[in-house]
Amino acid sequence: MSADPTSLSADEPRWQRRSEERPGEIMRAGLELFARKGFAATRLEDIADAAGVSKATIYLYFKNKQDLFVATVREFAEARVDRIEAFLDNYEGGYSELLDLVLRQLYEVVQTPELRAIVKTLIAEAGNFEEIRNYHRDHVVLKGLGMMTRIVEAGIKTGEFRPCDASATVQSIVFPFLMNSLGRQTFGELPQFDPEALFASHLEFVKRGLAADRES
Amino acid sequence: MSADPTSLSADEPRWQRRSEERPGEIMRAGLELFARKGFAATRLEDIADAAGVSKATIYLYFKNKQDLFVATVREFAEARVDRIEAFLDNYEGGYSELLDLVLRQLYEVVQTPELRAIVKTLIAEAGNFEEIRNYHRDHVVLKGLGMMTRIVEAGIKTGEFRPCDASATVQSIVFPFLMNSLGRQTFGELPQFDPEALFASHLEFVKRGLAADRES
DNA sequence: GTCTATATGAGGATAGAC
DNA sequence: GTCTATCCTCATATAGAC
């Protein structure tokens, strides 16, 4: 309490850190373990060890295990969709190039360990945590699919893409990336799941799948 | 023990059934609960109640909880891939039609509650059960992807499909169905996940994505 | 603010009657 | 072959010292 957090000197007691860092460290350790073992199979003690604190310390920042879990899952998903959304709002140009850019973004984000962990955790635990299920359904999945749908619809209107059911077609476009990420998370790295190969191949596949019919 | 199982009379004690039916009933109840809540969060008592037996009865047929789980997950996945494989072995005709037929099969199978439950369970628990992970990797996922890859490669050779990385392209073809199934399992039925719309739309998308370039 | 030590309870597993 | 009743482990959650 006497220490100014912005100028923490080196000779503080070893265990003392600024309390603003603790929750993040605990959640980061939690995400990794929750994703690997699931909510029920993850012991608070393992999280505490991974975060370098004791079990009891967790209860200083989180009401209970479930509270930690809900906070963790939300923490690492929140910013991503908004980042893409901001990108879309500022974009000027053709929808074909836009789709290309957005798929690159999605591809990058889906590679990160955090995102893979979140997607896996969401699927595994949505049945047990209505709060998490509803939040991600509304703020991540439907929002994300909606953004993509609007891109496709706009492209159809300008004639860059062929007429189609945009809402359904979006699943043909983005689901391979998500499922590939899940496959790697589930089975580890396999030559069949090489994400570089998938990305190039799928981009070409999408380009042809959406291409407007040639006249003549 | 005195009763001949093939001619079980109606006035037996109410709780007595032929033992060959019990394991299947327990596994069916188990699959549903494991898929909804996960392995750790599913209580043996819940499975027992759902199957209409007592906890102790489960231990007559399965060594322990994990043994029941492993047997259950394997039970409902085993036959499916083999069925499609047999279908392929007997097929004569064009690869474009074959791909169409196989996607219909995949689509049907992925709709069933059992398959949805298996896919979800696999993703959720593969990290905790190496045995399950390895079995499905080799006998379901890689085998299934391999079969599809051979179809695409054969179609490229006959000129029905454009030249491409068959192994990667297969993911563009089948992953939307799998991910759609997972989405419904995770979030319930949503208009965005309407599987009928996806099927028709995706089939058209695949047809165009694979079409050989027109000459001229 | 963090730790060590402990209370509490839930659920997997078993013994023994029928 | 199935049930009821009990045991026992293990992990969450808390109390209290520093």
PDB file of C-alpha atoms in Angstrom, chain A residues 12-196:
ATOM      1  CA  GLU A  12      10.008  -5.335  -2.568  1.00  0.00           C
ATOM      2  CA  PRO A  13       9.174  -8.671  -0.953  1.00  0.00           C
ATOM      3  CA  ARG A  14       9.426 -11.378  -3.601  1.00  0.00           C
ATOM      4  CA  TRP A  15       5.756 -12.351  -3.623  1.00  0.00           C
ATOM      5  CA  GLN A  16       4.437  -8.841  -3.897  1.00  0.00           C
ATOM      6  CA  ARG A  17       3.339  -7.610  -7.266  1.00  0.00           C
ATOM      7  CA  ARG A  18       0.980  -4.950  -8.337  1.00  0.00           C
ATOM      8  CA  SER A  19      -2.507  -6.320  -7.976  1.00  0.00           C
ATOM      9  CA  GLU A  20      -3.573  -5.149 -11.421  1.00  0.00           C
ATOM     10  CA  GLU A  21      -1.351  -7.751 -13.020  1.00  0.00           C
ATOM     11  CA  ARG A  22      -2.547 -10.705 -10.977  1.00  0.00           C
ATOM     12  CA  PRO A  23      -5.991 -11.285 -12.502  1.00  0.00           C
ATOM     13  CA  GLY A  24      -4.568 -11.279 -16.015  1.00  0.00           C
ATOM     14  CA  GLU A  25      -1.862 -13.757 -15.109  1.00  0.00           C
ATOM     15  CA  ILE A  26      -4.380 -16.049 -13.463  1.00  0.00           C
ATOM     16  CA  MET A  27      -6.750 -15.851 -16.413  1.00  0.00           C
ATOM     17  CA  ARG A  28      -3.971 -16.539 -18.897  1.00  0.00           C
ATOM     18  CA  ALA A  29      -2.925 -19.629 -16.953  1.00  0.00           C
ATOM     19  CA  GLY A  30      -6.586 -20.588 -16.632  1.00  0.00           C
ATOM     20  CA  LEU A  31      -7.310 -20.320 -20.326  1.00  0.00           C
ATOM     21  CA  GLU A  32      -4.499 -22.669 -21.209  1.00  0.00           C
ATOM     22  CA  LEU A  33      -5.592 -25.291 -18.700  1.00  0.00           C
ATOM     23  CA  PHE A  34      -9.333 -24.942 -19.250  1.00  0.00           C
ATOM     24  CA  ALA A  35      -8.766 -25.380 -22.969  1.00  0.00           C
ATOM     25  CA  ARG A  36      -6.615 -28.456 -22.517  1.00  0.00           C
ATOM     26  CA  LYS A  37      -8.528 -30.268 -19.818  1.00  0.00           C
ATOM     27  CA  GLY A  38     -11.965 -28.691 -19.663  1.00  0.00           C
ATOM     28  CA  PHE A  39     -13.587 -26.775 -16.829  1.00  0.00           C
ATOM     29  CA  ALA A  40     -14.389 -29.637 -14.471  1.00  0.00           C
ATOM     30  CA  ALA A  41     -11.098 -31.479 -14.922  1.00  0.00           C
ATOM     31  CA  THR A  42      -8.986 -28.377 -14.323  1.00  0.00           C
ATOM     32  CA  ARG A  43      -7.961 -28.001 -10.686  1.00  0.00           C
ATOM     33  CA  LEU A  44      -7.692 -24.568  -9.163  1.00  0.00           C
ATOM     34  CA  GLU A  45      -4.377 -25.703  -7.723  1.00  0.00           C
ATOM     35  CA  ASP A  46      -2.958 -26.289 -11.216  1.00  0.00           C
ATOM     36  CA  ILE A  47      -4.001 -22.805 -12.284  1.00  0.00           C
ATOM     37  CA  ALA A  48      -2.491 -21.372  -9.121  1.00  0.00           C
ATOM     38  CA  ASP A  49       0.793 -23.199  -9.750  1.00  0.00           C
ATOM     39  CA  ALA A  50       0.916 -22.103 -13.387  1.00  0.00           C
ATOM     40  CA  ALA A  51       0.236 -18.518 -12.395  1.00  0.00           C
ATOM     41  CA  GLY A  52       2.779 -18.689  -9.558  1.00  0.00           C
ATOM     42  CA  VAL A  53       0.338 -17.988  -6.765  1.00  0.00           C
ATOM     43  CA  SER A  54      -1.452 -20.034  -4.155  1.00  0.00           C
ATOM     44  CA  LYS A  55      -4.990 -21.317  -4.415  1.00  0.00           C
ATOM     45  CA  ALA A  56      -6.321 -18.842  -1.903  1.00  0.00           C
ATOM     46  CA  THR A  57      -5.030 -15.892  -3.905  1.00  0.00           C
ATOM     47  CA  ILE A  58      -7.391 -16.734  -6.732  1.00  0.00           C
ATOM     48  CA  TYR A  59     -10.313 -16.143  -4.410  1.00  0.00           C
ATOM     49  CA  LEU A  60      -9.109 -12.621  -3.815  1.00  0.00           C
ATOM     50  CA  TYR A  61      -9.863 -11.706  -7.423  1.00  0.00           C
ATOM     51  CA  PHE A  62     -12.615 -14.146  -8.377  1.00  0.00           C
ATOM     52  CA  LYS A  63     -15.685 -15.177  -6.449  1.00  0.00           C
ATOM     53  CA  ASN A  64     -15.276 -18.857  -7.244  1.00  0.00           C
ATOM     54  CA  LYS A  65     -14.106 -21.240  -9.937  1.00  0.00           C
ATOM     55  CA  GLN A  66     -17.015 -20.559 -12.251  1.00  0.00           C
ATOM     56  CA  ASP A  67     -16.536 -16.808 -11.941  1.00  0.00           C
ATOM     57  CA  LEU A  68     -12.895 -17.186 -12.951  1.00  0.00           C
ATOM     58  CA  PHE A  69     -13.909 -19.329 -15.895  1.00  0.00           C
ATOM     59  CA  VAL A  70     -16.545 -16.965 -17.217  1.00  0.00           C
ATOM     60  CA  ALA A  71     -14.221 -13.982 -16.872  1.00  0.00           C
ATOM     61  CA  THR A  72     -11.427 -15.868 -18.632  1.00  0.00           C
ATOM     62  CA  VAL A  73     -13.440 -16.964 -21.629  1.00  0.00           C
ATOM     63  CA  ARG A  74     -14.833 -13.511 -22.128  1.00  0.00           C
ATOM     64  CA  GLU A  75     -11.485 -11.764 -21.701  1.00  0.00           C
ATOM     65  CA  PHE A  76      -9.790 -13.380 -24.671  1.00  0.00           C
ATOM     66  CA  ALA A  77     -12.667 -13.219 -27.138  1.00  0.00           C
ATOM     67  CA  GLU A  78     -13.929  -9.725 -26.524  1.00  0.00           C
ATOM     68  CA  ALA A  79     -11.481  -7.598 -28.515  1.00  0.00           C
ATOM     69  CA  ARG A  80     -11.103  -9.746 -31.640  1.00  0.00           C
ATOM     70  CA  VAL A  81     -14.417  -9.320 -33.353  1.00  0.00           C
ATOM     71  CA  ASP A  82     -14.420  -5.616 -32.589  1.00  0.00           C
ATOM     72  CA  ARG A  83     -11.003  -5.283 -34.203  1.00  0.00           C
ATOM     73  CA  ILE A  84     -12.275  -6.786 -37.438  1.00  0.00           C
ATOM     74  CA  GLU A  85     -15.420  -4.707 -37.230  1.00  0.00           C
ATOM     75  CA  ALA A  86     -13.379  -1.519 -36.937  1.00  0.00           C
ATOM     76  CA  PHE A  87     -11.348  -2.624 -39.913  1.00  0.00           C
ATOM     77  CA  LEU A  88     -14.523  -3.033 -41.956  1.00  0.00           C
ATOM     78  CA  ASP A  89     -15.893   0.351 -40.994  1.00  0.00           C
ATOM     79  CA  ASN A  90     -12.838   2.131 -42.362  1.00  0.00           C
ATOM     80  CA  TYR A  91     -12.503   0.168 -45.560  1.00  0.00           C
ATOM     81  CA  GLU A  92     -12.936   1.667 -48.991  1.00  0.00           C
ATOM     82  CA  GLY A  93     -12.561  -0.464 -52.078  1.00  0.00           C
ATOM     83  CA  GLY A  94     -13.824  -3.532 -53.921  1.00  0.00           C
ATOM     84  CA  TYR A  95     -15.559  -6.307 -52.045  1.00  0.00           C
ATOM     85  CA  SER A  96     -13.471  -9.005 -53.635  1.00  0.00           C
ATOM     86  CA  GLU A  97     -10.296  -7.470 -52.177  1.00  0.00           C
ATOM     87  CA  LEU A  98     -12.099  -6.868 -48.898  1.00  0.00           C
ATOM     88  CA  LEU A  99     -13.090 -10.497 -48.598  1.00  0.00           C
ATOM     89  CA  ASP A 100      -9.502 -11.436 -49.292  1.00  0.00           C
ATOM     90  CA  LEU A 101      -8.246  -9.134 -46.539  1.00  0.00           C
ATOM     91  CA  VAL A 102     -10.833 -10.248 -43.996  1.00  0.00           C
ATOM     92  CA  LEU A 103     -10.040 -13.903 -44.636  1.00  0.00           C
ATOM     93  CA  ARG A 104      -6.388 -13.146 -44.026  1.00  0.00           C
ATOM     94  CA  GLN A 105      -7.287 -11.510 -40.731  1.00  0.00           C
ATOM     95  CA  LEU A 106      -9.493 -14.415 -39.741  1.00  0.00           C
ATOM     96  CA  TYR A 107      -6.781 -16.838 -40.707  1.00  0.00           C
ATOM     97  CA  GLU A 108      -4.200 -15.013 -38.607  1.00  0.00           C
ATOM     98  CA  VAL A 109      -6.443 -14.760 -35.591  1.00  0.00           C
ATOM     99  CA  VAL A 110      -7.515 -18.382 -35.750  1.00  0.00           C
ATOM    100  CA  GLN A 111      -3.871 -19.471 -35.669  1.00  0.00           C
ATOM    101  CA  THR A 112      -3.158 -17.920 -32.291  1.00  0.00           C
ATOM    102  CA  PRO A 113      -3.139 -20.278 -29.308  1.00  0.00           C
ATOM    103  CA  GLU A 114      -5.561 -18.020 -27.454  1.00  0.00           C
ATOM    104  CA  LEU A 115      -8.190 -18.140 -30.151  1.00  0.00           C
ATOM    105  CA  ARG A 116      -7.853 -21.865 -30.672  1.00  0.00           C
ATOM    106  CA  ALA A 117      -8.235 -22.330 -26.946  1.00  0.00           C
ATOM    107  CA  ILE A 118     -11.329 -20.137 -26.845  1.00  0.00           C
ATOM    108  CA  VAL A 119     -13.068 -21.906 -29.706  1.00  0.00           C
ATOM    109  CA  LYS A 120     -12.370 -25.305 -28.208  1.00  0.00           C
ATOM    110  CA  THR A 121     -13.444 -24.215 -24.751  1.00  0.00           C
ATOM    111  CA  LEU A 122     -16.604 -22.676 -26.064  1.00  0.00           C
ATOM    112  CA  ILE A 123     -17.665 -25.854 -27.822  1.00  0.00           C
ATOM    113  CA  ALA A 124     -16.726 -28.018 -24.887  1.00  0.00           C
ATOM    114  CA  GLU A 125     -18.407 -25.986 -22.151  1.00  0.00           C
ATOM    115  CA  ALA A 126     -21.253 -24.112 -23.801  1.00  0.00           C
ATOM    116  CA  GLY A 127     -23.630 -26.814 -22.623  1.00  0.00           C
ATOM    117  CA  ASN A 128     -22.707 -26.202 -18.990  1.00  0.00           C
ATOM    118  CA  PHE A 129     -22.592 -22.395 -18.988  1.00  0.00           C
ATOM    119  CA  GLU A 130     -25.599 -20.699 -20.463  1.00  0.00           C
ATOM    120  CA  GLU A 131     -24.078 -17.288 -19.804  1.00  0.00           C
ATOM    121  CA  ILE A 132     -21.028 -18.061 -21.933  1.00  0.00           C
ATOM    122  CA  ARG A 133     -23.103 -19.699 -24.634  1.00  0.00           C
ATOM    123  CA  ASN A 134     -25.468 -16.765 -25.007  1.00  0.00           C
ATOM    124  CA  TYR A 135     -22.744 -14.149 -24.883  1.00  0.00           C
ATOM    125  CA  HIS A 136     -20.657 -15.737 -27.612  1.00  0.00           C
ATOM    126  CA  ARG A 137     -23.653 -16.595 -29.719  1.00  0.00           C
ATOM    127  CA  ASP A 138     -24.721 -12.950 -29.821  1.00  0.00           C
ATOM    128  CA  HIS A 139     -21.455 -11.021 -29.594  1.00  0.00           C
ATOM    129  CA  VAL A 140     -19.064 -13.260 -31.498  1.00  0.00           C
ATOM    130  CA  VAL A 141     -20.661 -15.881 -33.733  1.00  0.00           C
ATOM    131  CA  LEU A 142     -23.786 -14.153 -35.005  1.00  0.00           C
ATOM    132  CA  LYS A 143     -22.019 -10.789 -35.105  1.00  0.00           C
ATOM    133  CA  GLY A 144     -19.094 -12.222 -37.047  1.00  0.00           C
ATOM    134  CA  LEU A 145     -21.256 -14.183 -39.457  1.00  0.00           C
ATOM    135  CA  GLY A 146     -23.394 -11.086 -39.915  1.00  0.00           C
ATOM    136  CA  MET A 147     -20.417  -8.954 -40.879  1.00  0.00           C
ATOM    137  CA  MET A 148     -19.278 -11.514 -43.410  1.00  0.00           C
ATOM    138  CA  THR A 149     -22.789 -11.854 -44.797  1.00  0.00           C
ATOM    139  CA  ARG A 150     -23.003  -8.135 -45.404  1.00  0.00           C
ATOM    140  CA  ILE A 151     -19.732  -8.203 -47.339  1.00  0.00           C
ATOM    141  CA  VAL A 152     -20.981 -10.975 -49.593  1.00  0.00           C
ATOM    142  CA  GLU A 153     -24.335  -9.281 -50.107  1.00  0.00           C
ATOM    143  CA  ALA A 154     -22.647  -6.011 -50.997  1.00  0.00           C
ATOM    144  CA  GLY A 155     -20.409  -7.819 -53.460  1.00  0.00           C
ATOM    145  CA  ILE A 156     -23.410  -9.443 -55.076  1.00  0.00           C
ATOM    146  CA  LYS A 157     -25.032  -6.041 -55.473  1.00  0.00           C
ATOM    147  CA  THR A 158     -22.013  -4.613 -57.277  1.00  0.00           C
ATOM    148  CA  GLY A 159     -21.818  -7.702 -59.480  1.00  0.00           C
ATOM    149  CA  GLU A 160     -18.422  -8.790 -58.171  1.00  0.00           C
ATOM    150  CA  PHE A 161     -19.942 -11.988 -56.794  1.00  0.00           C
ATOM    151  CA  ARG A 162     -22.576 -14.244 -58.278  1.00  0.00           C
ATOM    152  CA  PRO A 163     -26.077 -14.147 -56.766  1.00  0.00           C
ATOM    153  CA  CYS A 164     -26.395 -16.662 -53.922  1.00  0.00           C
ATOM    154  CA  ASP A 165     -27.718 -17.218 -50.415  1.00  0.00           C
ATOM    155  CA  ALA A 166     -25.150 -15.010 -48.702  1.00  0.00           C
ATOM    156  CA  SER A 167     -25.907 -16.215 -45.195  1.00  0.00           C
ATOM    157  CA  ALA A 168     -25.357 -19.854 -46.097  1.00  0.00           C
ATOM    158  CA  THR A 169     -22.425 -19.203 -48.393  1.00  0.00           C
ATOM    159  CA  VAL A 170     -20.566 -17.434 -45.610  1.00  0.00           C
ATOM    160  CA  GLN A 171     -20.360 -20.781 -43.832  1.00  0.00           C
ATOM    161  CA  SER A 172     -18.691 -22.321 -46.873  1.00  0.00           C
ATOM    162  CA  ILE A 173     -16.189 -19.481 -46.662  1.00  0.00           C
ATOM    163  CA  VAL A 174     -15.254 -19.266 -42.994  1.00  0.00           C
ATOM    164  CA  PHE A 175     -15.980 -22.686 -41.506  1.00  0.00           C
ATOM    165  CA  PRO A 176     -12.977 -24.444 -43.078  1.00  0.00           C
ATOM    166  CA  PHE A 177     -10.658 -22.090 -41.196  1.00  0.00           C
ATOM    167  CA  LEU A 178     -12.452 -22.651 -37.906  1.00  0.00           C
ATOM    168  CA  MET A 179     -12.628 -26.400 -38.326  1.00  0.00           C
ATOM    169  CA  ASN A 180      -8.971 -26.585 -39.310  1.00  0.00           C
ATOM    170  CA  SER A 181      -8.085 -24.700 -36.162  1.00  0.00           C
ATOM    171  CA  LEU A 182     -10.193 -27.110 -34.128  1.00  0.00           C
ATOM    172  CA  GLY A 183      -8.601 -30.082 -35.824  1.00  0.00           C
ATOM    173  CA  ARG A 184      -5.140 -28.919 -34.864  1.00  0.00           C
ATOM    174  CA  GLN A 185      -6.265 -28.189 -31.346  1.00  0.00           C
ATOM    175  CA  THR A 186      -7.787 -31.660 -31.061  1.00  0.00           C
ATOM    176  CA  PHE A 187      -5.217 -33.835 -32.803  1.00  0.00           C
ATOM    177  CA  GLY A 188      -2.077 -31.730 -32.745  1.00  0.00           C
ATOM    178  CA  GLU A 189      -0.057 -30.815 -35.794  1.00  0.00           C
ATOM    179  CA  LEU A 190      -0.577 -33.176 -38.706  1.00  0.00           C
ATOM    180  CA  PRO A 191       0.563 -32.746 -42.306  1.00  0.00           C
ATOM    181  CA  GLN A 192      -3.079 -32.947 -43.371  1.00  0.00           C
ATOM    182  CA  PHE A 193      -3.903 -29.898 -41.294  1.00  0.00           C
ATOM    183  CA  ASP A 194      -1.070 -27.701 -42.592  1.00  0.00           C
ATOM    184  CA  PRO A 195      -2.644 -24.263 -42.279  1.00  0.00           C
ATOM    185  CA  GLU A 196      -0.454 -22.631 -44.913  1.00  0.00           C
TER     186      GLU A 196
END
